[in-house]
Amino acid sequence: MQIAQNSVVSFHYTLTDDQGQVLDSSEGREPLVYLQGVGQIVPGLEKAMEGRQVGDQFKVNVAPEEGYGVHHAELVQEVPREAFQGVEDIQPGMQFQGRGPQGVINVTVTKVESDKVHIDGNHPLAGQTLHFDVEVTDVRQASEEELAHGHVHGEGGHHH
């Protein structure tokens, strides 16, 4: 069976950056399971999965526009330390949720000064080309319940 809209797909992957550094991998874990065509994985990888079948092994490079987006300079800001009331020890790498014009935004602390905290609201992989090494391990048609709920149920998927 080929991967198409509404297929439940299981695959192993290794994600690397431009320098070949491993950013994420399913090695030693269960394969990643998702529902094709509903945006559960980055668009560029989802497009590359279309038409593949069990046993296919391939590499795909996903540009930022089809991955986690381009880096937006306006999402990098300096805020007063008082904005973090109740947090005693703010350290680079810490993540917080804040409110922006479009609602909730996740930010990462990049630098801490005595009275200022530098934050970045971009996804940590924004602006990067993603290099995936993929092996498709299973493909099946989604059940009516999975389609109605918009996600995979059962083994490797969501359990209610």
C-alpha atoms as a printed R data frame, in Angstrom:
    type eleno elety resid chain resno       x      y      z
1   ATOM     1    CA   MET     A     1   0.000  0.000  0.000
2   ATOM     2    CA   GLN     A     2   1.311  3.453 -0.904
3   ATOM     3    CA   ILE     A     3   1.196  6.404  1.461
4   ATOM     4    CA   ALA     A     4  -1.700  8.674  0.550
5   ATOM     5    CA   GLN     A     5  -4.155 11.053  2.245
6   ATOM     6    CA   ASN     A     6  -5.540  9.425  5.436
7   ATOM     7    CA   SER     A     7  -2.906  6.674  5.611
8   ATOM     8    CA   VAL     A     8  -1.556  5.748  9.017
9   ATOM     9    CA   VAL     A     9   2.215  5.689  8.570
10  ATOM    10    CA   SER     A    10   4.955  4.329 10.827
11  ATOM    11    CA   PHE     A    11   8.548  5.271 10.117
12  ATOM    12    CA   HIS     A    12  11.996  5.415 11.635
13  ATOM    13    CA   TYR     A    13  14.016  8.576 11.113
14  ATOM    14    CA   THR     A    14  17.195 10.399 11.916
15  ATOM    15    CA   LEU     A    15  17.157 14.191 11.683
16  ATOM    16    CA   THR     A    16  20.443 16.031 11.197
17  ATOM    17    CA   ASP     A    17  21.493 19.643 10.639
18  ATOM    18    CA   ASP     A    18  23.752 21.038  7.899
19  ATOM    19    CA   GLN     A    19  26.853 19.918  9.844
20  ATOM    20    CA   GLY     A    20  25.590 16.327 10.133
21  ATOM    21    CA   GLN     A    21  24.865 16.670 13.857
22  ATOM    22    CA   VAL     A    22  21.972 14.410 14.950
23  ATOM    23    CA   LEU     A    23  19.129 16.588 16.250
24  ATOM    24    CA   ASP     A    24  16.559 13.820 16.789
25  ATOM    25    CA   SER     A    25  16.164 10.144 16.004
26  ATOM    26    CA   SER     A    26  13.790  7.253 16.589
27  ATOM    27    CA   GLU     A    27  16.778  4.894 16.941
28  ATOM    28    CA   GLY     A    28  16.240  2.593 19.906
29  ATOM    29    CA   ARG     A    29  12.585  3.645 20.154
30  ATOM    30    CA   GLU     A    30   9.320  2.729 18.485
31  ATOM    31    CA   PRO     A    31   8.791  4.207 15.011
32  ATOM    32    CA   LEU     A    32   6.979  7.540 14.758
33  ATOM    33    CA   VAL     A    33   3.313  7.031 13.794
34  ATOM    34    CA   TYR     A    34   1.206  9.748 12.159
35  ATOM    35    CA   LEU     A    35  -1.859 10.356 10.000
36  ATOM    36    CA   GLN     A    36  -0.865 11.482  6.481
37  ATOM    37    CA   GLY     A    37  -2.347 14.723  5.194
38  ATOM    38    CA   VAL     A    38  -3.369 16.426  8.431
39  ATOM    39    CA   GLY     A    39  -0.161 18.299  9.278
40  ATOM    40    CA   GLN     A    40   1.184 16.141 12.098
41  ATOM    41    CA   ILE     A    41   4.730 16.258 10.692
42  ATOM    42    CA   VAL     A    42   6.529 19.133  8.940
43  ATOM    43    CA   PRO     A    43   5.055 19.843  5.475
44  ATOM    44    CA   GLY     A    44   8.225 19.075  3.510
45  ATOM    45    CA   LEU     A    45   8.581 15.627  5.063
46  ATOM    46    CA   GLU     A    46   4.872 14.906  4.661
47  ATOM    47    CA   LYS     A    47   5.113 15.734  0.925
48  ATOM    48    CA   ALA     A    48   8.170 13.470  0.566
49  ATOM    49    CA   MET     A    49   6.270 10.593  2.234
50  ATOM    50    CA   GLU     A    50   3.444 10.709 -0.346
51  ATOM    51    CA   GLY     A    51   3.537  7.629 -2.611
52  ATOM    52    CA   ARG     A    52   6.134  5.763 -0.528
53  ATOM    53    CA   GLN     A    53   5.535  2.257  0.792
54  ATOM    54    CA   VAL     A    54   6.747 -0.175  3.446
55  ATOM    55    CA   GLY     A    55  10.474 -0.828  3.124
56  ATOM    56    CA   ASP     A    56  11.259  2.443  1.344
57  ATOM    57    CA   GLN     A    57  14.425  4.065  2.657
58  ATOM    58    CA   PHE     A    58  15.250  7.574  1.512
59  ATOM    59    CA   LYS     A    59  16.814 10.894  2.414
60  ATOM    60    CA   VAL     A    60  15.008 14.215  2.131
61  ATOM    61    CA   ASN     A    61  16.214 17.769  2.724
62  ATOM    62    CA   VAL     A    62  13.478 20.076  3.966
63  ATOM    63    CA   ALA     A    63  13.939 23.835  3.488
64  ATOM    64    CA   PRO     A    64  12.973 26.104  6.412
65  ATOM    65    CA   GLU     A    65   9.795 27.226  4.604
66  ATOM    66    CA   GLU     A    66   8.609 23.589  4.553
67  ATOM    67    CA   GLY     A    67  10.016 22.753  8.002
68  ATOM    68    CA   TYR     A    68   9.821 24.901 11.128
69  ATOM    69    CA   GLY     A    69   9.706 28.182  9.224
70  ATOM    70    CA   VAL     A    70  12.152 30.952  8.563
71  ATOM    71    CA   HIS     A    71  13.784 32.793 11.454
72  ATOM    72    CA   HIS     A    72  11.831 35.956 12.329
73  ATOM    73    CA   ALA     A    73  14.067 38.646 13.887
74  ATOM    74    CA   GLU     A    74  11.036 40.357 15.461
75  ATOM    75    CA   LEU     A    75  10.506 37.278 17.677
76  ATOM    76    CA   VAL     A    76  13.890 37.885 19.319
77  ATOM    77    CA   GLN     A    77  13.400 40.410 22.103
78  ATOM    78    CA   GLU     A    78  14.834 41.863 25.256
79  ATOM    79    CA   VAL     A    79  12.335 42.024 28.139
80  ATOM    80    CA   PRO     A    80  12.614 43.350 31.686
81  ATOM    81    CA   ARG     A    81  13.496 40.741 34.277
82  ATOM    82    CA   GLU     A    82  10.309 41.731 36.151
83  ATOM    83    CA   ALA     A    83   8.326 40.010 33.381
84  ATOM    84    CA   PHE     A    84   9.394 36.717 34.988
85  ATOM    85    CA   GLN     A    85   7.800 37.280 38.403
86  ATOM    86    CA   GLY     A    86   8.053 34.271 40.657
87  ATOM    87    CA   VAL     A    87  10.998 32.752 38.791
88  ATOM    88    CA   GLU     A    88  14.089 32.992 40.972
89  ATOM    89    CA   ASP     A    89  16.847 31.590 38.775
90  ATOM    90    CA   ILE     A    90  16.397 32.359 35.074
91  ATOM    91    CA   GLN     A    91  18.919 30.516 32.900
92  ATOM    92    CA   PRO     A    92  19.591 30.396 29.136
93  ATOM    93    CA   GLY     A    93  17.744 27.475 27.557
94  ATOM    94    CA   MET     A    94  14.728 27.757 29.855
95  ATOM    95    CA   GLN     A    95  11.401 27.844 28.032
96  ATOM    96    CA   PHE     A    96   8.301 29.812 28.950
97  ATOM    97    CA   GLN     A    97   4.879 30.522 27.512
98  ATOM    98    CA   GLY     A    98   3.896 34.108 26.954
99  ATOM    99    CA   ARG     A    99   1.111 36.034 25.288
100 ATOM   100    CA   GLY     A   100   1.595 37.715 21.955
101 ATOM   101    CA   PRO     A   101  -0.752 39.425 19.473
102 ATOM   102    CA   GLN     A   102  -1.672 36.022 17.986
103 ATOM   103    CA   GLY     A   103  -2.172 34.335 21.365
104 ATOM   104    CA   VAL     A   104   0.119 32.015 23.316
105 ATOM   105    CA   ILE     A   105   3.754 31.916 22.213
106 ATOM   106    CA   ASN     A   106   6.567 29.669 23.432
107 ATOM   107    CA   VAL     A   107   9.838 31.468 24.061
108 ATOM   108    CA   THR     A   108  13.351 30.319 24.919
109 ATOM   109    CA   VAL     A   109  15.679 32.346 27.124
110 ATOM   110    CA   THR     A   110  18.894 33.015 25.180
111 ATOM   111    CA   LYS     A   111  20.764 35.375 27.536
112 ATOM   112    CA   VAL     A   112  20.296 36.779 31.033
113 ATOM   113    CA   GLU     A   113  21.632 40.124 32.222
114 ATOM   114    CA   SER     A   114  21.100 41.739 35.626
115 ATOM   115    CA   ASP     A   115  17.888 43.561 34.657
116 ATOM   116    CA   LYS     A   116  17.109 42.160 31.195
117 ATOM   117    CA   VAL     A   117  16.259 38.758 29.746
118 ATOM   118    CA   HIS     A   118  16.764 37.995 26.059
119 ATOM   119    CA   ILE     A   119  14.103 35.689 24.609
120 ATOM   120    CA   ASP     A   120  13.490 34.038 21.236
121 ATOM   121    CA   GLY     A   121   9.965 33.100 20.121
122 ATOM   122    CA   ASN     A   122  11.156 31.227 17.026
123 ATOM   123    CA   HIS     A   123  11.034 27.431 16.983
124 ATOM   124    CA   PRO     A   124  14.547 26.199 17.912
125 ATOM   125    CA   LEU     A   125  14.906 24.772 14.388
126 ATOM   126    CA   ALA     A   126  13.511 27.815 12.554
127 ATOM   127    CA   GLY     A   127  15.704 28.902  9.665
128 ATOM   128    CA   GLN     A   128  17.454 25.531  9.430
129 ATOM   129    CA   THR     A   129  17.370 23.037  6.591
130 ATOM   130    CA   LEU     A   130  16.276 19.689  8.028
131 ATOM   131    CA   HIS     A   131  17.987 16.543  6.740
132 ATOM   132    CA   PHE     A   132  15.886 13.415  7.276
133 ATOM   133    CA   ASP     A   133  16.989  9.828  6.767
134 ATOM   134    CA   VAL     A   134  13.743  7.820  6.686
135 ATOM   135    CA   GLU     A   135  12.638  4.174  6.627
136 ATOM   136    CA   VAL     A   136   8.924  3.451  6.190
137 ATOM   137    CA   THR     A   137   7.972  0.501  8.428
138 ATOM   138    CA   ASP     A   138   4.164  0.318  8.101
139 ATOM   139    CA   VAL     A   139   1.313  1.834  6.088
140 ATOM   140    CA   ARG     A   140  -2.402  1.181  6.579
141 ATOM   141    CA   GLN     A   141  -5.701  2.925  5.950
142 ATOM   142    CA   ALA     A   142  -6.945  4.996  8.899
143 ATOM   143    CA   SER     A   143 -10.104  3.820 10.658
144 ATOM   144    CA   GLU     A   144 -13.276  5.930 10.611
145 ATOM   145    CA   GLU     A   145 -12.690  6.770 14.293
146 ATOM   146    CA   GLU     A   146  -9.105  7.912 13.601
147 ATOM   147    CA   LEU     A   147 -10.317 10.102 10.729
148 ATOM   148    CA   ALA     A   148 -13.076 11.596 12.896
149 ATOM   149    CA   HIS     A   149 -10.606 12.345 15.696
150 ATOM   150    CA   GLY     A   150  -7.797 13.504 13.373
151 ATOM   151    CA   HIS     A   151  -5.106 11.297 14.906
152 ATOM   152    CA   VAL     A   152  -3.910  7.684 15.135
153 ATOM   153    CA   HIS     A   153  -5.309  5.359 17.791
154 ATOM   154    CA   GLY     A   154  -3.907  2.147 19.229
155 ATOM   155    CA   GLU     A   155  -0.358  0.857 19.058
156 ATOM   156    CA   GLY     A   156   2.080  3.693 18.417
157 ATOM   157    CA   GLY     A   157  -0.716  6.243 18.393
158 ATOM   158    CA   HIS     A   158  -3.084  7.973 20.792
159 ATOM   159    CA   HIS     A   159  -4.928  5.991 23.456
160 ATOM   160    CA   HIS     A   160  -8.242  7.268 24.834
